[in-house]
Amino acid sequence: MKFLSATVSLMGMISGLLAAPLISNTSTLDVTAIMDYINVARSSAGVTNLTYSDIFTTDAYHQVQYLNQIRQLTHDNPAGNLTARLENQGHALTYAEENLALGDTNEAGVVKAWLANPDTRVRLLDPRACQVGVAHLGRYWAQAIGCLVGPATTSTTPTTTAAAASDSVSTTPLASTTPIATPTTTPTPTTTSSTTTPTSSTSTSSTTTTTTTTTTSSTPSSTPTSPPPSTDNGSNTANQQLVLDLVNGHRADAGLSPLVLSTSLTQLALAQSVYQKSIDTMTHDNPAGSLGTRATAAGIKWANIGENVFRGPQTEQAAVDGWMDSTGHRANILGASYTAMGIARVGDFWTQNFAELR
């Protein structure tokens, strides 16, 4: 395994704000797992745990995309080095560091390798650090670590506020941007329909996933009125066509191809919403395994897969708006490689799955 690490240090606010370019969220990473591995190592070293940062993760995604394009391990980038990239985004920070790696490994393996290298270990265990973002694409890994200050600081659960009926409700979509590793098995893909009919329930969550390509057409049609929620604990109450139309509207604005509704992805989303409701907790975890594991077990043949989750008695419009306001969730919705989507709501729990089906 090869490594690169870099450190930059600056103080105060950085002027100038540039919008980050759209990225294709095809990374293969379990954020929850890698955060656990990092923080276990830091706890053992007697330093404080890190929180997940959307800002650092977005930068790491851009870097691994570039590394994958040029097939070379480097801290350089057409947008500049780590310092320049953060400056161009107008973020305030006390310092920032970057670790890179190249190799066929998993979350545990890359953290172990970073800890085994003196330079990358110092950065990983730096007591000044308070936040981290990690991305993985192909054989390339990037870790941005440091401490953002002021309004630029993000946590693992960014909060958005949306209105449900006449009440103002605080919603907390999970900011995971958690790519899932491509499975080694090749189960038979299931065909999907672009007009699946919702049953009853609510759901939310954000993570990226890949899945089998669908045979349905891509253009959404009507935007029917959302059905009223049901008290049924296991039925899907999401207006799937409406969510698809809203998502494809944002993708069209970004110059991306539309998604189609996938029955298999919707069933996958429904199962996750049912589980979240059963434990009354918004999560990407599931006793049946990771998103990639569950998709493969369901017979979905995928190349990239992602997931967004959300909790709140909101409308479809409010749920999509909340996701679009979060960097990680927005990256899933605007994932250039995705071809299909599934959506489910059970109670207050929404789950949205994306995939590049094959």
GROMACS .gro file of C-alpha atoms in nm:
model
  358
    1MET     CA    1   0.000   0.000   0.000
    2LYS     CA    2   0.127   0.347  -0.087
    3PHE     CA    3   0.069   0.660   0.120
    4LEU     CA    4   0.088   1.034   0.098
    5SER     CA    5   0.035   1.279   0.380
    6ALA     CA    6   0.040   1.655   0.391
    7THR     CA    7  -0.015   1.925   0.649
    8VAL     CA    8  -0.125   2.285   0.613
    9SER     CA    9  -0.180   2.537   0.890
   10LEU     CA   10  -0.364   2.866   0.882
   11MET     CA   11  -0.563   3.082   1.118
   12GLY     CA   12  -0.871   3.299   1.089
   13MET     CA   13  -1.141   3.335   0.827
   14ILE     CA   14  -1.056   3.277   0.463
   15SER     CA   15  -1.225   3.518   0.225
   16GLY     CA   16  -1.393   3.430  -0.102
   17LEU     CA   17  -1.657   3.163  -0.158
   18LEU     CA   18  -1.667   2.939  -0.462
   19ALA     CA   19  -1.923   2.669  -0.523
   20ALA     CA   20  -1.768   2.325  -0.527
   21PRO     CA   21  -1.814   2.143  -0.860
   22LEU     CA   22  -2.063   1.860  -0.872
   23ILE     CA   23  -1.915   1.522  -0.798
   24SER     CA   24  -2.016   1.169  -0.884
   25ASN     CA   25  -2.052   0.989  -0.555
   26THR     CA   26  -1.925   0.647  -0.658
   27SER     CA   27  -1.692   0.599  -0.367
   28THR     CA   28  -1.693   0.271  -0.179
   29LEU     CA   29  -1.669   0.347   0.189
   30ASP     CA   30  -1.846   0.266   0.515
   31VAL     CA   31  -1.818   0.595   0.703
   32THR     CA   32  -1.946   0.454   1.032
   33ALA     CA   33  -1.684   0.179   1.029
   34ILE     CA   34  -1.391   0.401   0.939
   35MET     CA   35  -1.491   0.660   1.201
   36ASP     CA   36  -1.495   0.384   1.461
   37TYR     CA   37  -1.149   0.259   1.360
   38ILE     CA   38  -1.004   0.610   1.367
   39ASN     CA   39  -1.154   0.701   1.703
   40VAL     CA   40  -1.055   0.373   1.867
   41ALA     CA   41  -0.696   0.448   1.767
   42ARG     CA   42  -0.720   0.805   1.895
   43SER     CA   43  -0.875   0.694   2.224
   44SER     CA   44  -0.592   0.445   2.272
   45ALA     CA   45  -0.346   0.730   2.213
   46GLY     CA   46  -0.523   0.948   2.470
   47VAL     CA   47  -0.652   1.209   2.223
   48THR     CA   48  -1.008   1.325   2.167
   49ASN     CA   49  -1.241   1.159   1.917
   50LEU     CA   50  -1.312   1.319   1.582
   51THR     CA   51  -1.650   1.408   1.434
   52TYR     CA   52  -1.747   1.356   1.071
   53SER     CA   53  -1.726   1.665   0.849
   54ASP     CA   54  -1.924   1.712   0.528
   55ILE     CA   55  -1.674   1.978   0.421
   56PHE     CA   56  -1.369   1.758   0.462
   57THR     CA   57  -1.550   1.462   0.305
   58THR     CA   58  -1.648   1.664  -0.002
   59ASP     CA   59  -1.286   1.771  -0.048
   60ALA     CA   60  -1.169   1.412  -0.007
   61TYR     CA   61  -1.420   1.297  -0.271
   62HIS     CA   62  -1.289   1.552  -0.519
   63GLN     CA   63  -0.933   1.441  -0.451
   64VAL     CA   64  -0.994   1.067  -0.497
   65GLN     CA   65  -1.186   1.139  -0.817
   66TYR     CA   66  -0.883   1.322  -0.951
   67LEU     CA   67  -0.641   1.052  -0.835
   68ASN     CA   68  -0.855   0.789  -1.004
   69GLN     CA   69  -0.853   0.989  -1.328
   70ILE     CA   70  -0.475   1.034  -1.347
   71ARG     CA   71  -0.393   0.697  -1.185
   72GLN     CA   72  -0.134   0.861  -0.964
   73LEU     CA   73  -0.100   0.929  -0.591
   74THR     CA   74  -0.054   1.303  -0.540
   75HIS     CA   75  -0.167   1.592  -0.321
   76ASP     CA   76  -0.181   1.815  -0.627
   77ASN     CA   77  -0.508   1.890  -0.805
   78PRO     CA   78  -0.618   2.128  -1.084
   79ALA     CA   79  -0.813   2.308  -0.810
   80GLY     CA   80  -0.493   2.343  -0.603
   81ASN     CA   81  -0.353   2.167  -0.299
   82LEU     CA   82  -0.553   2.109   0.018
   83THR     CA   83  -0.491   2.464   0.139
   84ALA     CA   84  -0.601   2.620  -0.188
   85ARG     CA   85  -0.908   2.402  -0.217
   86LEU     CA   86  -1.028   2.498   0.130
   87GLU     CA   87  -0.948   2.864   0.067
   88ASN     CA   88  -1.146   2.864  -0.255
   89GLN     CA   89  -1.446   2.728  -0.067
   90GLY     CA   90  -1.423   3.010   0.185
   91HIS     CA   91  -1.385   2.791   0.493
   92ALA     CA   92  -1.233   2.897   0.825
   93LEU     CA   93  -1.000   2.654   0.997
   94THR     CA   94  -0.718   2.640   1.246
   95TYR     CA   95  -0.527   2.381   1.041
   96ALA     CA   96  -0.582   2.097   0.796
   97GLU     CA   97  -0.395   1.782   0.697
   98GLU     CA   98  -0.430   1.520   0.428
   99ASN     CA   99  -0.345   1.149   0.417
  100LEU     CA  100  -0.363   0.947   0.097
  101ALA     CA  101  -0.332   0.577   0.027
  102LEU     CA  102  -0.329   0.347  -0.273
  103GLY     CA  103  -0.418  -0.019  -0.244
  104ASP     CA  104  -0.685  -0.287  -0.246
  105THR     CA  105  -0.801  -0.278   0.114
  106ASN     CA  106  -1.098  -0.201   0.336
  107GLU     CA  107  -1.174   0.053   0.610
  108ALA     CA  108  -0.990  -0.142   0.878
  109GLY     CA  109  -0.695  -0.207   0.649
  110VAL     CA  110  -0.640   0.152   0.541
  111VAL     CA  111  -0.657   0.285   0.899
  112LYS     CA  112  -0.415   0.014   1.010
  113ALA     CA  113  -0.180   0.106   0.726
  114TRP     CA  114  -0.197   0.478   0.808
  115LEU     CA  115  -0.118   0.397   1.171
  116ALA     CA  116   0.179   0.184   1.063
  117ASN     CA  117   0.338   0.469   0.868
  118PRO     CA  118   0.514   0.728   1.092
  119ASP     CA  119   0.407   1.031   0.888
  120THR     CA  120   0.043   0.938   0.837
  121ARG     CA  121   0.017   0.815   1.197
  122VAL     CA  122   0.119   1.159   1.328
  123ARG     CA  123  -0.156   1.322   1.126
  124LEU     CA  124  -0.419   1.066   1.220
  125LEU     CA  125  -0.345   1.106   1.593
  126ASP     CA  126  -0.283   1.482   1.592
  127PRO     CA  127  -0.438   1.617   1.917
  128ARG     CA  128  -0.534   1.941   1.741
  129ALA     CA  129  -0.774   1.760   1.510
  130CYS     CA  130  -1.146   1.773   1.577
  131GLN     CA  131  -1.298   1.668   1.243
  132VAL     CA  132  -1.229   1.429   0.960
  133GLY     CA  133  -1.360   1.334   0.618
  134VAL     CA  134  -1.263   1.023   0.421
  135ALA     CA  135  -1.336   0.909   0.066
  136HIS     CA  136  -1.250   0.599  -0.138
  137LEU     CA  137  -1.275   0.546  -0.512
  138GLY     CA  138  -1.122   0.251  -0.693
  139ARG     CA  139  -0.791   0.182  -0.518
  140TYR     CA  140  -0.744   0.540  -0.401
  141TRP     CA  141  -0.815   0.671  -0.050
  142ALA     CA  142  -0.811   1.029   0.079
  143GLN     CA  143  -0.846   1.155   0.435
  144ALA     CA  144  -0.885   1.525   0.516
  145ILE     CA  145  -0.833   1.592   0.886
  146GLY     CA  146  -0.814   1.911   1.088
  147CYS     CA  147  -1.032   2.158   1.271
  148LEU     CA  148  -1.283   2.386   1.104
  149VAL     CA  149  -1.408   2.683   1.303
  150GLY     CA  150  -1.718   2.900   1.305
  151PRO     CA  151  -2.008   2.832   1.069
  152ALA     CA  152  -1.794   2.605   0.852
  153THR     CA  153  -1.794   2.337   1.120
  154THR     CA  154  -2.017   2.036   1.052
  155SER     CA  155  -2.107   1.729   1.252
  156THR     CA  156  -2.228   1.381   1.176
  157THR     CA  157  -2.594   1.481   1.181
  158PRO     CA  158  -2.655   1.819   1.018
  159THR     CA  159  -2.999   1.951   1.099
  160THR     CA  160  -3.242   2.097   0.852
  161THR     CA  161  -3.572   2.259   0.937
  162ALA     CA  162  -3.883   2.193   0.733
  163ALA     CA  163  -4.252   2.265   0.778
  164ALA     CA  164  -4.504   1.985   0.811
  165ALA     CA  165  -4.861   2.110   0.765
  166SER     CA  166  -4.881   2.418   0.988
  167ASP     CA  167  -4.613   2.310   1.232
  168SER     CA  168  -4.241   2.380   1.216
  169VAL     CA  169  -4.052   2.056   1.269
  170SER     CA  170  -3.677   2.008   1.309
  171THR     CA  171  -3.552   1.721   1.094
  172THR     CA  172  -3.212   1.554   1.105
  173PRO     CA  173  -3.111   1.370   0.788
  174LEU     CA  174  -2.805   1.149   0.834
  175ALA     CA  175  -2.503   1.295   0.662
  176SER     CA  176  -2.327   0.979   0.576
  177THR     CA  177  -2.224   0.992   0.215
  178THR     CA  178  -2.124   0.638   0.285
  179PRO     CA  179  -2.025   0.450  -0.028
  180ILE     CA  180  -2.054   0.074  -0.001
  181ALA     CA  181  -1.792  -0.166  -0.136
  182THR     CA  182  -1.876  -0.350  -0.458
  183PRO     CA  183  -1.965  -0.711  -0.373
  184THR     CA  184  -1.751  -0.993  -0.506
  185THR     CA  185  -2.054  -1.202  -0.593
  186THR     CA  186  -2.255  -1.143  -0.908
  187PRO     CA  187  -2.616  -1.230  -0.832
  188THR     CA  188  -2.872  -1.223  -1.109
  189PRO     CA  189  -3.002  -0.869  -1.151
  190THR     CA  190  -3.369  -0.801  -1.100
  191THR     CA  191  -3.556  -0.589  -1.349
  192THR     CA  192  -3.742  -0.291  -1.215
  193SER     CA  193  -4.036  -0.076  -1.305
  194SER     CA  194  -4.027   0.299  -1.337
  195THR     CA  195  -4.373   0.344  -1.192
  196THR     CA  196  -4.390   0.146  -0.872
  197THR     CA  197  -4.695   0.220  -0.664
  198PRO     CA  198  -4.635   0.324  -0.304
  199THR     CA  199  -4.822   0.153  -0.025
  200SER     CA  200  -4.786   0.314   0.317
  201SER     CA  201  -4.516   0.449   0.553
  202THR     CA  202  -4.222   0.690   0.601
  203SER     CA  203  -3.843   0.679   0.592
  204THR     CA  204  -3.507   0.869   0.565
  205SER     CA  205  -3.131   0.811   0.543
  206SER     CA  206  -2.829   0.905   0.335
  207THR     CA  207  -2.565   0.676   0.191
  208THR     CA  208  -2.449   0.603  -0.158
  209THR     CA  209  -2.514   0.269  -0.321
  210THR     CA  210  -2.486   0.100  -0.658
  211THR     CA  211  -2.729  -0.151  -0.802
  212THR     CA  212  -2.835  -0.332  -1.118
  213THR     CA  213  -2.935  -0.137  -1.425
  214THR     CA  214  -3.306  -0.112  -1.481
  215THR     CA  215  -3.495  -0.175  -1.802
  216THR     CA  216  -3.746   0.104  -1.751
  217SER     CA  217  -3.762   0.442  -1.919
  218SER     CA  218  -3.610   0.745  -1.754
  219THR     CA  219  -3.852   1.034  -1.793
  220PRO     CA  220  -4.089   1.092  -1.500
  221SER     CA  221  -4.446   1.175  -1.586
  222SER     CA  222  -4.706   1.306  -1.347
  223THR     CA  223  -4.667   1.442  -0.996
  224PRO     CA  224  -4.967   1.305  -0.808
  225THR     CA  225  -5.070   1.432  -0.472
  226SER     CA  226  -4.898   1.262  -0.180
  227PRO     CA  227  -5.122   1.005  -0.009
  228PRO     CA  228  -5.199   1.053   0.359
  229PRO     CA  229  -4.978   0.863   0.603
  230SER     CA  230  -5.104   0.531   0.731
  231THR     CA  231  -5.081   0.381   1.075
  232ASP     CA  232  -4.960   0.058   0.915
  233ASN     CA  233  -4.611  -0.015   1.049
  234GLY     CA  234  -4.483  -0.186   0.736
  235SER     CA  235  -4.635  -0.022   0.430
  236ASN     CA  236  -4.477   0.243   0.211
  237THR     CA  237  -4.659   0.578   0.223
  238ALA     CA  238  -4.407   0.771   0.014
  239ASN     CA  239  -4.536   0.917  -0.312
  240GLN     CA  240  -4.261   0.759  -0.518
  241GLN     CA  241  -4.338   0.930  -0.848
  242LEU     CA  242  -4.340   1.272  -0.682
  243VAL     CA  243  -4.001   1.211  -0.518
  244LEU     CA  244  -3.865   1.086  -0.851
  245ASP     CA  245  -3.990   1.398  -1.027
  246LEU     CA  246  -3.833   1.624  -0.764
  247VAL     CA  247  -3.501   1.437  -0.778
  248ASN     CA  248  -3.492   1.436  -1.157
  249GLY     CA  249  -3.568   1.807  -1.159
  250HIS     CA  250  -3.252   1.871  -0.957
  251ARG     CA  251  -3.053   1.633  -1.177
  252ALA     CA  252  -3.177   1.809  -1.491
  253ASP     CA  253  -3.067   2.144  -1.345
  254ALA     CA  254  -2.722   1.991  -1.293
  255GLY     CA  255  -2.710   1.854  -1.648
  256LEU     CA  256  -2.744   1.493  -1.534
  257SER     CA  257  -2.952   1.212  -1.680
  258PRO     CA  258  -3.278   1.123  -1.500
  259LEU     CA  259  -3.322   0.822  -1.275
  260VAL     CA  260  -3.591   0.556  -1.305
  261LEU     CA  261  -3.787   0.401  -1.022
  262SER     CA  262  -3.666   0.056  -0.925
  263THR     CA  263  -3.895  -0.192  -0.753
  264SER     CA  264  -3.599  -0.379  -0.603
  265LEU     CA  265  -3.441  -0.061  -0.465
  266THR     CA  266  -3.776   0.050  -0.327
  267GLN     CA  267  -3.816  -0.281  -0.144
  268LEU     CA  268  -3.464  -0.240  -0.008
  269ALA     CA  269  -3.554   0.110   0.112
  270LEU     CA  270  -3.880  -0.012   0.263
  271ALA     CA  271  -3.701  -0.278   0.468
  272GLN     CA  272  -3.463  -0.015   0.605
  273SER     CA  273  -3.747   0.221   0.695
  274VAL     CA  274  -3.933  -0.061   0.870
  275TYR     CA  275  -3.621  -0.141   1.072
  276GLN     CA  276  -3.561   0.225   1.164
  277LYS     CA  277  -3.920   0.256   1.281
  278SER     CA  278  -3.891  -0.064   1.485
  279ILE     CA  279  -3.598   0.078   1.684
  280ASP     CA  280  -3.719   0.440   1.666
  281THR     CA  281  -3.375   0.548   1.544
  282MET     CA  282  -3.247   0.692   1.217
  283THR     CA  283  -2.959   0.474   1.102
  284HIS     CA  284  -2.788   0.311   0.806
  285ASP     CA  285  -2.715   0.005   1.018
  286ASN     CA  286  -2.927  -0.309   0.992
  287PRO     CA  287  -2.906  -0.660   1.145
  288ALA     CA  288  -2.907  -0.793   0.787
  289GLY     CA  289  -2.574  -0.620   0.718
  290SER     CA  290  -2.442  -0.320   0.529
  291LEU     CA  291  -2.626  -0.163   0.238
  292GLY     CA  292  -2.412  -0.349  -0.015
  293THR     CA  293  -2.464  -0.679   0.166
  294ARG     CA  294  -2.840  -0.630   0.182
  295ALA     CA  295  -2.862  -0.530  -0.184
  296THR     CA  296  -2.667  -0.835  -0.296
  297ALA     CA  297  -2.876  -1.064  -0.075
  298ALA     CA  298  -3.188  -0.920  -0.239
  299GLY     CA  299  -3.057  -1.026  -0.580
  300ILE     CA  300  -2.964  -0.675  -0.693
  301LYS     CA  301  -2.665  -0.662  -0.925
  302TRP     CA  302  -2.501  -0.325  -0.875
  303ALA     CA  303  -2.185  -0.133  -0.955
  304ASN     CA  304  -2.242   0.163  -0.723
  305ILE     CA  305  -2.499   0.204  -0.449
  306GLY     CA  306  -2.597   0.477  -0.204
  307GLU     CA  307  -2.853   0.561   0.062
  308ASN     CA  308  -3.011   0.872   0.214
  309VAL     CA  309  -3.221   0.857   0.529
  310PHE     CA  310  -3.443   1.120   0.688
  311ARG     CA  311  -3.674   1.143   0.987
  312GLY     CA  312  -3.973   1.372   1.013
  313PRO     CA  313  -4.345   1.398   0.935
  314GLN     CA  314  -4.264   1.610   0.631
  315THR     CA  315  -4.390   1.609   0.275
  316GLU     CA  316  -4.195   1.464  -0.014
  317GLN     CA  317  -4.092   1.817  -0.112
  318ALA     CA  318  -3.958   1.887   0.239
  319ALA     CA  319  -3.765   1.560   0.249
  320VAL     CA  320  -3.596   1.626  -0.085
  321ASP     CA  321  -3.525   1.988   0.013
  322GLY     CA  322  -3.364   1.868   0.336
  323TRP     CA  323  -3.142   1.625   0.148
  324MET     CA  324  -3.043   1.888  -0.109
  325ASP     CA  325  -2.942   2.125   0.172
  326SER     CA  326  -2.689   1.868   0.300
  327THR     CA  327  -2.361   1.818   0.114
  328GLY     CA  328  -2.353   1.442   0.155
  329HIS     CA  329  -2.715   1.382   0.063
  330ARG     CA  330  -2.697   1.622  -0.230
  331ALA     CA  331  -2.396   1.430  -0.363
  332ASN     CA  332  -2.608   1.113  -0.362
  333ILE     CA  333  -2.901   1.278  -0.542
  334LEU     CA  334  -2.661   1.421  -0.801
  335GLY     CA  335  -2.449   1.107  -0.833
  336ALA     CA  336  -2.360   1.098  -1.201
  337SER     CA  337  -2.322   0.720  -1.218
  338TYR     CA  338  -2.663   0.638  -1.072
  339THR     CA  339  -2.934   0.508  -1.301
  340ALA     CA  340  -3.213   0.408  -1.062
  341MET     CA  341  -3.374   0.507  -0.734
  342GLY     CA  342  -3.601   0.355  -0.471
  343ILE     CA  343  -3.790   0.550  -0.203
  344ALA     CA  344  -3.989   0.443   0.101
  345ARG     CA  345  -4.153   0.603   0.402
  346VAL     CA  346  -4.272   0.422   0.713
  347GLY     CA  347  -4.405   0.648   0.985
  348ASP     CA  348  -4.156   0.933   1.016
  349PHE     CA  349  -3.868   0.734   0.866
  350TRP     CA  350  -3.771   0.790   0.503
  351THR     CA  351  -3.514   0.588   0.308
  352GLN     CA  352  -3.390   0.673  -0.041
  353ASN     CA  353  -3.165   0.427  -0.226
  354PHE     CA  354  -2.965   0.497  -0.541
  355ALA     CA  355  -2.775   0.259  -0.764
  356GLU     CA  356  -2.591   0.207  -1.084
  357LEU     CA  357  -2.749  -0.119  -1.190
  358ARG     CA  358  -2.566  -0.363  -1.409
   0.00000   0.00000   0.00000
